[in-house]
XYZ file of C-alpha atoms in Angstrom:
568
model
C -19.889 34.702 17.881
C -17.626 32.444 16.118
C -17.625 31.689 12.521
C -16.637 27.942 12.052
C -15.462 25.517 9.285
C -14.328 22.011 9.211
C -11.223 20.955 7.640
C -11.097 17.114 7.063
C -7.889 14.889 6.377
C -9.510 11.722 4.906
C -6.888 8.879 4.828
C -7.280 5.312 3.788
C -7.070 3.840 7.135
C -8.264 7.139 9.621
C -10.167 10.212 8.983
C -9.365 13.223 11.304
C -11.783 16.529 11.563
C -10.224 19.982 13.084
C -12.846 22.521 13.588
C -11.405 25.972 12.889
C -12.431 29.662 14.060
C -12.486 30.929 10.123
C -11.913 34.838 11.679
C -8.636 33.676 13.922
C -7.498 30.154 12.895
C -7.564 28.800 15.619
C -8.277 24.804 16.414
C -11.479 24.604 18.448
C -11.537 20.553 18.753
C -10.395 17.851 16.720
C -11.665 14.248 16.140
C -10.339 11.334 14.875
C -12.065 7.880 13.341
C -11.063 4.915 11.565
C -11.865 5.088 8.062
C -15.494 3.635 7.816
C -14.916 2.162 4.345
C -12.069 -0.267 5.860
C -14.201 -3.154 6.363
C -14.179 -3.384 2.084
C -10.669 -2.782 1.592
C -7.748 -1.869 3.678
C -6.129 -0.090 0.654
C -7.120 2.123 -2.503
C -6.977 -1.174 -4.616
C -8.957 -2.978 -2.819
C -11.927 -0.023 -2.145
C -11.229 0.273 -6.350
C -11.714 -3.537 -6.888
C -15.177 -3.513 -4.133
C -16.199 -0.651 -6.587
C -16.192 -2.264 -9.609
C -16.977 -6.017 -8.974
C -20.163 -4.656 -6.282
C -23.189 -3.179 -8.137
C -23.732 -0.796 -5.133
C -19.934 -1.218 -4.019
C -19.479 3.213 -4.723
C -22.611 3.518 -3.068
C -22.028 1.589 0.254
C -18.592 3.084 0.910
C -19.680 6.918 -0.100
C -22.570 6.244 2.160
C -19.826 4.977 5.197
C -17.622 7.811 4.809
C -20.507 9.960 4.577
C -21.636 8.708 7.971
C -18.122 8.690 9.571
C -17.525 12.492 8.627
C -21.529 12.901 10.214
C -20.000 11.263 13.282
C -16.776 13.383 13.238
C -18.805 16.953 12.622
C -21.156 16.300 15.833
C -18.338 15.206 17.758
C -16.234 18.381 17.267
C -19.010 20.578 17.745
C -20.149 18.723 21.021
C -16.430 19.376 22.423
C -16.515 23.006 21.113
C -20.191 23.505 22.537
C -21.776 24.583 19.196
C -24.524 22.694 16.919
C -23.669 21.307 13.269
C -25.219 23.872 11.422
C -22.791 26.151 12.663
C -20.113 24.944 10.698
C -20.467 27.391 7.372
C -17.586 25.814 5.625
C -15.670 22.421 4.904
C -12.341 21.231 3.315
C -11.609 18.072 2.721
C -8.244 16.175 1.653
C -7.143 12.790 0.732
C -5.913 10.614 -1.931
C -7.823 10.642 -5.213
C -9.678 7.500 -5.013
C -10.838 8.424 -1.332
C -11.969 11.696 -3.280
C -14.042 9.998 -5.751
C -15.817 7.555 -3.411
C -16.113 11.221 -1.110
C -18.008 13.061 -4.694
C -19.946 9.658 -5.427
C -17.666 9.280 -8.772
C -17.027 5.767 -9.765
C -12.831 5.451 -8.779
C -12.766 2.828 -11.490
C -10.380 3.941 -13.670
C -7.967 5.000 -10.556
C -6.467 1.519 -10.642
C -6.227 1.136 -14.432
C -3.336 1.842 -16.398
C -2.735 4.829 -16.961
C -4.358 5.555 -13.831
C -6.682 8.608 -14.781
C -8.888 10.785 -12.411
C -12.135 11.768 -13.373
C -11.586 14.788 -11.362
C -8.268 16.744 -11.410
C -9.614 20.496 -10.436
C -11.208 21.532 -6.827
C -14.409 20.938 -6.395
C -16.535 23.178 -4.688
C -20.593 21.932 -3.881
C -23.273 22.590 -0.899
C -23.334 20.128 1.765
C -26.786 19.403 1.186
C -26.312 18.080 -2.222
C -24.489 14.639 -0.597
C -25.563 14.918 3.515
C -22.917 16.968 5.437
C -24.888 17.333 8.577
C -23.120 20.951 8.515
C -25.235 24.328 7.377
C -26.907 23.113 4.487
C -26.118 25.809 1.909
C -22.293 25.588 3.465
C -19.733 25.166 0.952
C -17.347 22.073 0.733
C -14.723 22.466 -1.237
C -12.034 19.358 -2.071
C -8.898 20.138 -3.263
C -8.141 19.100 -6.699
C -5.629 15.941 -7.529
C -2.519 15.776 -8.768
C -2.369 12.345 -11.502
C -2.722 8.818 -10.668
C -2.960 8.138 -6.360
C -1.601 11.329 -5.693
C -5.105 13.279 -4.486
C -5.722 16.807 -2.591
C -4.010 15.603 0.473
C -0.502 15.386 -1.225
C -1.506 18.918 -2.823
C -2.080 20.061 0.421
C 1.167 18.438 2.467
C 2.900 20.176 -0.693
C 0.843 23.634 0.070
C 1.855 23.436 3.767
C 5.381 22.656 3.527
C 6.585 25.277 0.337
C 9.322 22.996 -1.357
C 8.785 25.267 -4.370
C 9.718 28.708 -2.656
C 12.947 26.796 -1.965
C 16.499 26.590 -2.944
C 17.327 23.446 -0.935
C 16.434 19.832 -2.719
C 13.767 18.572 -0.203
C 12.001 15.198 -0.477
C 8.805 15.255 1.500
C 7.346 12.267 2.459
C 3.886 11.589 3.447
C 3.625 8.285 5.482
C 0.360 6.280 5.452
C -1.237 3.396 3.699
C 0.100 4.762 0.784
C 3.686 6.402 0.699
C 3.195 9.814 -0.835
C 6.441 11.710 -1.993
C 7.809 14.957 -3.683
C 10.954 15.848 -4.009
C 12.054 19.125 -5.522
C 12.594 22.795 -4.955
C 11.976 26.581 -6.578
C 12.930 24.923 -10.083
C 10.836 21.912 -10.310
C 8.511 19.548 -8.455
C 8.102 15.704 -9.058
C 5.974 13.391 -7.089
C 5.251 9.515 -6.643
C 2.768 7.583 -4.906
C 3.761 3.671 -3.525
C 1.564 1.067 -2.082
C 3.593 0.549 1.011
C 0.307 -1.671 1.980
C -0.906 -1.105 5.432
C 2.327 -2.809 7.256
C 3.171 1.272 8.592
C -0.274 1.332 10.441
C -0.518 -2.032 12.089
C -2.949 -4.010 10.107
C -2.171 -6.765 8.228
C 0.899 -7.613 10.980
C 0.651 -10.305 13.439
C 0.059 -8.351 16.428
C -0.432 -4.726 14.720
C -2.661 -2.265 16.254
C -3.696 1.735 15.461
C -1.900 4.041 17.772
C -3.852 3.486 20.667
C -3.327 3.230 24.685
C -1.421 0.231 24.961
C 0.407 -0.378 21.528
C 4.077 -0.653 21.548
C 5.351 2.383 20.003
C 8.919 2.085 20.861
C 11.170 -0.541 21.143
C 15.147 -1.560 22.094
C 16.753 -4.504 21.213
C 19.733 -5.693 23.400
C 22.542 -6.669 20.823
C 24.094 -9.088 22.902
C 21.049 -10.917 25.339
C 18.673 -9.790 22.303
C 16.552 -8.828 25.687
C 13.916 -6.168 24.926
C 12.481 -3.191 26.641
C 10.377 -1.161 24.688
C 7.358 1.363 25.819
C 4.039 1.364 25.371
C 1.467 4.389 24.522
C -0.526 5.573 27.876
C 2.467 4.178 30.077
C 5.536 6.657 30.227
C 8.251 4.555 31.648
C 9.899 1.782 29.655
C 8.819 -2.414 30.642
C 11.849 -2.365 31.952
C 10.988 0.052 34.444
C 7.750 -1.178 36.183
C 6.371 -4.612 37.096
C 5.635 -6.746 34.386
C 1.478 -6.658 35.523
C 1.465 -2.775 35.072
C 3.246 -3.062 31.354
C -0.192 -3.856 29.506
C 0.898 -4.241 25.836
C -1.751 -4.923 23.355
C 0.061 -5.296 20.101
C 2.598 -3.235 17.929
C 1.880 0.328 16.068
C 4.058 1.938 12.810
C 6.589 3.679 14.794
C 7.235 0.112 16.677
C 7.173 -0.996 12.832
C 9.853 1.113 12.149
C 12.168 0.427 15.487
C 12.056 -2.916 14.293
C 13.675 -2.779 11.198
C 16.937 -1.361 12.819
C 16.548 -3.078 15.939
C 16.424 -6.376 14.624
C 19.116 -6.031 12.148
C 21.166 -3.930 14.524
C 21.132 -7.111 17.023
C 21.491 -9.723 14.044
C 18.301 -11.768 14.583
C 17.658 -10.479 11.076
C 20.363 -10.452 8.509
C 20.565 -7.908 5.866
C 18.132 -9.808 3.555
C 15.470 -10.125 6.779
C 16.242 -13.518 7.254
C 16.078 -14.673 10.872
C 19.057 -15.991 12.442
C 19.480 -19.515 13.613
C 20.711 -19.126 16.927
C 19.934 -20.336 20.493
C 21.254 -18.331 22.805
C 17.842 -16.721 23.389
C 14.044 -18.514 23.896
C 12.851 -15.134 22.342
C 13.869 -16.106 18.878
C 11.652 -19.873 18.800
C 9.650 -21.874 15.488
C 6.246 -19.994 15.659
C 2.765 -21.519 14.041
C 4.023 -19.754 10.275
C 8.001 -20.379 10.678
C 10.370 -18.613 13.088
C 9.077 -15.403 15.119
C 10.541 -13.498 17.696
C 8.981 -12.263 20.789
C 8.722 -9.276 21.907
C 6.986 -8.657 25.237
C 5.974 -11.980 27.329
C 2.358 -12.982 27.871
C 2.878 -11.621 31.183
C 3.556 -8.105 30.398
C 0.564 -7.842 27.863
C -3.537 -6.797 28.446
C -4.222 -9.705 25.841
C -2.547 -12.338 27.851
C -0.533 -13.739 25.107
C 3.066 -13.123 23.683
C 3.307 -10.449 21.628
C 5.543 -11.738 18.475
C 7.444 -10.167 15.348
C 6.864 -13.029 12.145
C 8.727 -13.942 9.790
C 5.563 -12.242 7.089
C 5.618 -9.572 9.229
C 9.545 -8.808 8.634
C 8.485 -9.702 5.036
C 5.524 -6.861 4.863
C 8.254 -4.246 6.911
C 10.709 -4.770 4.386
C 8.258 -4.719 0.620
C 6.983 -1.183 2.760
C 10.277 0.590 3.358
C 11.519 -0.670 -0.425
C 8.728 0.674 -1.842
C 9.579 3.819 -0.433
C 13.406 3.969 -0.618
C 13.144 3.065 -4.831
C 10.750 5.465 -5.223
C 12.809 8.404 -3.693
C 16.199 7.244 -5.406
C 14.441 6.762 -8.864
C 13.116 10.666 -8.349
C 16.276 11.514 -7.059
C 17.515 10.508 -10.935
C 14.957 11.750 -12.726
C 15.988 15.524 -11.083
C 19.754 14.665 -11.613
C 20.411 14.826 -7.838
C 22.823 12.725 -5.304
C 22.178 13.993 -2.351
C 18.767 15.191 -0.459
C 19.624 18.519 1.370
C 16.374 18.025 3.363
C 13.759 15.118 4.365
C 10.983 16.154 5.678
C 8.504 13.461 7.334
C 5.031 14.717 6.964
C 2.025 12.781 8.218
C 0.764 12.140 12.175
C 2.930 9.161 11.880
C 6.121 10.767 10.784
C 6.132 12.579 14.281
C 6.437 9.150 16.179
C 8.940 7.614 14.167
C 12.863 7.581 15.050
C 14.287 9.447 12.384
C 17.799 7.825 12.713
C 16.460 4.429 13.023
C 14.233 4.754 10.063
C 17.376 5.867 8.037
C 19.274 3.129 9.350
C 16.753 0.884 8.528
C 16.430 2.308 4.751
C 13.094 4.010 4.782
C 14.728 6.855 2.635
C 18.089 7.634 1.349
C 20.770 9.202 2.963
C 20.813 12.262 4.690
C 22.703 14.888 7.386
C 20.105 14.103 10.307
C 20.200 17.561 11.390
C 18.081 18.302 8.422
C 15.751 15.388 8.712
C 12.626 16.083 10.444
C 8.937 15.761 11.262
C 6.317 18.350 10.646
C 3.154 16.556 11.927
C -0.166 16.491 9.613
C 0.756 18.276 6.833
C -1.743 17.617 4.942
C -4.135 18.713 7.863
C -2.222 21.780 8.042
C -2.507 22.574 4.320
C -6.605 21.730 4.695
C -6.779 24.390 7.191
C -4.772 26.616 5.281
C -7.046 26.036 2.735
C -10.552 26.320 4.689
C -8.667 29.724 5.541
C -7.117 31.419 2.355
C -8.846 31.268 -0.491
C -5.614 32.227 -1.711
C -4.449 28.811 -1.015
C -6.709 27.265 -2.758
C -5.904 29.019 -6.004
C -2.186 28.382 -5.125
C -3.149 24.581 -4.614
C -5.091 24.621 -8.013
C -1.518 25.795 -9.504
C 0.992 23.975 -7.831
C -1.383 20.575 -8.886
C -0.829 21.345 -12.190
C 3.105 21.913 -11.866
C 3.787 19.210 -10.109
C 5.702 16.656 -13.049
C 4.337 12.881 -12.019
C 6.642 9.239 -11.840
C 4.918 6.581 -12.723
C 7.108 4.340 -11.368
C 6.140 0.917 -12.696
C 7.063 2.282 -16.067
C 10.330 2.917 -15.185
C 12.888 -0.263 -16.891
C 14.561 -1.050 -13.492
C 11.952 -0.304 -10.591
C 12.657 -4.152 -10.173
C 15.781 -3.962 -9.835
C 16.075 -0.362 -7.781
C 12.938 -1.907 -5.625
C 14.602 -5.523 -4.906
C 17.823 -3.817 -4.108
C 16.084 -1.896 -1.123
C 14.611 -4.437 0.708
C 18.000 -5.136 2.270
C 18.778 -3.600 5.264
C 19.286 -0.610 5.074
C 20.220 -1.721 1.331
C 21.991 -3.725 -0.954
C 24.656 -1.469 -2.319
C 23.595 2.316 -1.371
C 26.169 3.584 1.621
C 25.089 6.001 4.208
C 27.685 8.274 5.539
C 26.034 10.397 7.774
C 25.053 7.094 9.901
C 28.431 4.531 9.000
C 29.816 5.121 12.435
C 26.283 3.742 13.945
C 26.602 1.058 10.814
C 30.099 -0.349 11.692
C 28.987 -0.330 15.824
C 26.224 -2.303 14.801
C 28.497 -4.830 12.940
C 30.981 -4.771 15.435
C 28.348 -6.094 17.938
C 27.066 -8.564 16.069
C 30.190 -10.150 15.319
C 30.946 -10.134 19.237
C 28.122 -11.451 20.193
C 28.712 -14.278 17.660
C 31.974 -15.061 19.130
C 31.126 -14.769 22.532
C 27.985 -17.263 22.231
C 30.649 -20.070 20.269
C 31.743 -22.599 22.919
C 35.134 -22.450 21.738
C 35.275 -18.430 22.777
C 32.892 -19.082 25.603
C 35.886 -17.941 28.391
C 37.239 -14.903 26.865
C 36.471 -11.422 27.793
C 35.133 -8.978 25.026
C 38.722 -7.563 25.662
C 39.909 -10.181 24.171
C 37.274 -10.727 21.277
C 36.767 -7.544 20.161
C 40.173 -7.475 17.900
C 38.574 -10.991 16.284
C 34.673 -8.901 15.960
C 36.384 -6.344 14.383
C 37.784 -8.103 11.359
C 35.334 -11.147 11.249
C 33.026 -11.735 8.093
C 29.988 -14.036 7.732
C 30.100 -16.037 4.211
C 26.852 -17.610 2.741
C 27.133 -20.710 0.934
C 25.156 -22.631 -1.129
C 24.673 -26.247 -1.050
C 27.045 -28.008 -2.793
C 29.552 -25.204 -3.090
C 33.262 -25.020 -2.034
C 34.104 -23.068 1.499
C 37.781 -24.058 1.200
C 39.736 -25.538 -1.620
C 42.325 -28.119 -1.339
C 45.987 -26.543 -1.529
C 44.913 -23.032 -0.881
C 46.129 -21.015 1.781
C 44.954 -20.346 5.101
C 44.744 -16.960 5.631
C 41.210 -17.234 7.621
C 40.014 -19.560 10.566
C 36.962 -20.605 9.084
C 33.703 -21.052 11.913
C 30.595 -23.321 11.031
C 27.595 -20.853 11.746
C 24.776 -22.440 10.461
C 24.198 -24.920 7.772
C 26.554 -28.473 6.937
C 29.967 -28.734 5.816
C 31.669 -32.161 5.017
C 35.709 -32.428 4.710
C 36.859 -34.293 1.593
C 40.504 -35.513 0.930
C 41.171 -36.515 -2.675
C 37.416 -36.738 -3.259
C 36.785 -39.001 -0.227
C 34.436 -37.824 2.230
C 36.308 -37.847 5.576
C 34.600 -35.735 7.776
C 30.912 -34.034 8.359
C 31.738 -30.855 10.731
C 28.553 -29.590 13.264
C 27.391 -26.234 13.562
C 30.591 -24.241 15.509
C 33.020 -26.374 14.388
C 36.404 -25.436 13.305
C 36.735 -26.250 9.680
C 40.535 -25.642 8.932
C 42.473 -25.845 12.352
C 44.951 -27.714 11.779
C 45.891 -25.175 8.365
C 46.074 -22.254 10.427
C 48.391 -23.672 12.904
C 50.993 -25.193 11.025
C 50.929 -22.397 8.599
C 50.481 -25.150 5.894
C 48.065 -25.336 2.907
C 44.751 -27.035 2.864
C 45.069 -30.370 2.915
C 41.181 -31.048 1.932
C 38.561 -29.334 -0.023
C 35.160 -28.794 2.262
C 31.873 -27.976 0.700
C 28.766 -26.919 2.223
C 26.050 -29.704 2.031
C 23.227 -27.609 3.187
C 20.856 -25.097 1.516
C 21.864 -21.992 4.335
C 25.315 -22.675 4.915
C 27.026 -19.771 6.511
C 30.294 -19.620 7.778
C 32.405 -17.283 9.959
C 35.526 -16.117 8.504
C 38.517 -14.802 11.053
C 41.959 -13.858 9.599
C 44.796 -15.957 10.604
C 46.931 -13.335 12.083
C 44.305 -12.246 14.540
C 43.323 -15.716 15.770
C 47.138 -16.394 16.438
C 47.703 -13.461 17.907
C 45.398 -14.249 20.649
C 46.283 -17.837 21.240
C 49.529 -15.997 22.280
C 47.950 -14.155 24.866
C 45.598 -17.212 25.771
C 47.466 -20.413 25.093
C 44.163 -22.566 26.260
C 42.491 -21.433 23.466
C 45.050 -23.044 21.364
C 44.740 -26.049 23.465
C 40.883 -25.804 22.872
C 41.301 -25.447 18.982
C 43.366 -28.733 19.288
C 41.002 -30.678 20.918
C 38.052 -29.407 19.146
């Protein structure tokens, strides 16, 4: 005879149950639902704002998630082959306004400054007192909260994982609709809690899905055709490995999310700051209903018989996500006085899907050694268990809550500028040496591919492109600014990217140059100065930058490109 209790992860977006063996441990079934409160909010903000603008708003949603855990208890004991009233004990985690609406407390003052719980203990009550179709006198007990958004499912990812019995600095991040963090070790604990909206779990994104059979969960960009293979969940070969009919894509989950932001800087049809690139060489990048969008898997290859695209919002969303993050962790990383992370550790059912080194690259978190970058699953499932298990653990959950020093972030003077700086890719100014070989690769490609889709390079082999790829820049320019002065040297051969550029000689507008024209030819070779000033004359001007020596040195070894450069 088995002795049973629940222990229940309650995110924003999806609930999960595990039914435990309370003498052993051991996982008898698990079930998993969408959060039945969704339909009036798909964050804590929006459940907060339903709350207090509704007169029944609490009421409705405590009643859904009431209903949905109802659901998830018969469920579990249907697989396990036992009845509800079996299940003699519950524990339930999640994020403290989840807990609130889960008590029946009014999560009002959640979402205003400065953010106060109404409940910061554990909680312990019958499941009869609120409709847990479990044994009626059975206790549920919720984990108490730590400050602000940071509920009993951070304190339990932090109970499952130990950063305080350690000596190494480890930031632990919890991945969801809200980006949960702690960073610390033996000496001290800090934590934060960012919106990263629900971009990380498909909604809110174009053609975002759950993790469910047929979403797109991983994806590769080719950095020169920008063709894409990418697999989908249910289907273990990649599209580029069956027929296109068998492929049935239905949209794009997180981990695709999170391919994508390397990906699609790694092949340059993003630039740094997410903006799309200009270029034709491929129909996949095309002017979509809401600006440019880029496709990734054909109508053919999908269940829903349409393409399956990547927006220009939905870069936008990717990129206010992974910032959110990436400030938060460097602005903890300050407050403890710390450089360097000794270990990340990815906690959350999503963190196991994810590509650790692309989500570096991309600049979900800061720098790293990859070896000690890694996923642990649910934690705070793990730590819900431990706590329907231990009563110890709850008392050492009831602790650590209170050690635990909170950020609020928004009160820090330059979470603007830390948080703007991140939404580059992988960021503005931060370096990342464990991944700058991958880094200057990346660049490397992009600048070949560049070349080798210009006409004038169009006949050279990447043999002979690669010294140009290697030292090439890309310049932006605003309208109405100088690319080349008058009387200045040429020490670069300057390529029209994208944009306008007109040629002026003593103020006279000579010339307006198309996009991959050369702008200073005849410069580099005589070996002369500038002989006109040319300005950009549209609002995304960018220009490709090659230095002199290495653009000679190659007309030596193919004189018809000279020849070309003449003509052209």
């Amino acid at each position: 005879e088995f002795t049973l209790g629940l222990a229940v992860d309650e995110g924003t977006t999806s609930v999960a149950g595990f039914l435990c063996d309370l003498d052993t441990g051991r996982v008898l079934a698990t079930e998993s639902i969408m959060n039945p409160q969704t339909p009036y909010g798909d964050d804590v903000m929006a459940r907060i704002t339903y709350s207090m603008t509704r007169d029944n708003g609490l009421e409705t949603m405590h009643a859904a998630i009431i209903k949905g855990l109802n659901k998830i208890v018969a469920r579990v004991c249907e697989t396990a082959g036992y009845q509800s009233d079996d299940v003699l004990e519950a524990v339930l985690v999640g994020n403290t306004c989840m807990d609130h609406i889960f008590l029946n407390i009014r999560p009002d003052f959640v979402g205003v400054s400065p953010f106060t719980p109404a409940v910061h203990s554990s909680v312990d009550l019958k499941a009869r007192e609120f409709g847990l179709d479990i044994y009626p006198a059975g206790n549920v007990h919720v984990l108490p909260n730590e400050a602000g958004f940071l509920g009993g499912d951070n304190v339990a990812c932090v109970i499952a994982e130990e950063p305080y019995k350690q000596d190494d600095m480890m930031l632990v991040i919890d991945i969801g609709t809200n980006g949960e963090m702690v960073l610390g070790n033996r000496h001290r604990l800090i934590s934060s809690s960012v919106p990263t909206g629900p971009a990380f779990e498909g909604a809110q994104m174009a053609n975002g899905m759950r993790a469910a059979i047929g979403a797109i969960e991983n994806i590769d960009i080719n950095p020169v055709t920008w063709d894409v293979r990418f697999r989908v969940i249910g289907q273990d070969k990649w599209s580029d490995e069956i027929s296109d009919d068998l492929v049935q894509a239905r949209g794009l989950c997180g981990s695709a999310m999170i391919d994508l932001g390397w990906e699609l800087f790694r092949a340059g049809v993003v630039d740094a700051s997410g903006r799309f690139s200009r270029e034709v060489h491929s129909s996949r990048l095309r002017e979509g209903p809401n600006g440019l969008e880029f496709v990734i898997a054909w109508a053919a290859q999908t269940a829903i018989k349409r393409d399956i695209t990547f927006t220009v919002d939905d870069v936008r969303a990717l990129q206010l996500a992974k910032a959110a993050m990436y400030s938060a962790a460097k602005i903890m990383m300050r407050r403890m006085g710390v450089k360097q992370l000794d270990k990340v550790v990815l906690a959350g059912a999503f963190g196991s899907y994810i590509d650790k080194v692309k989500a570096m690259a991309m600049g979900l978190f800061p720098d790293c050694e990859i070896k000690n970058v890694y996923a642990v699953g649910n934690a705070a499932g793990d730590g819900a268990r431990m706590a329907l298990l231990s009563t110890d653990k709850r008392a050492e959950a009831n602790e650590i809550a209170r050690k635990i020093d909170y950020v609020e972030l928004t009160v820090e003077p330059d979470f603007q500028q830390q948080f703007s700086a991140a939404i580059h890719f992988p960021h503005m100014t931060d370096t990342f040496p464990h991944l700058q070989k991958m880094l200057d690769k990346a660049a490397r490609d992009r600048s070949l591919r560049l070349l080798r889709n210009m006409p004038l390079f169009s006949g050279l082999t990447d043999k002979d492109l690669r010294p140009l790829a290697d030292h090439m820049e890309e310049l932006r320019v605003r309208k109405n600014r100088t690319i080349l002065e008058s009387g200045s040297e040429a020490k670069h051969l300057y390529v029209l990217k994208e944009g306008g550029a007109r040629l002026s000689i003593n103020s006279h507008a000579e010339l307006e140059f198309e996009v991959g024209a050369v702008l200073n030819w005849e410069a580099v070779s005589n070996g002369q100065p500038h002989s006109g000033t040319v300005t950009a004359t549209e609002k995304n001007t960018r220009v490709l930058t090659i230095p002199t020596n290495d653009v000679l040195a190659l007309i030596e070894r193919v004189p018809s490109l000279g020849e070309e450069l003449e003509t052209g």
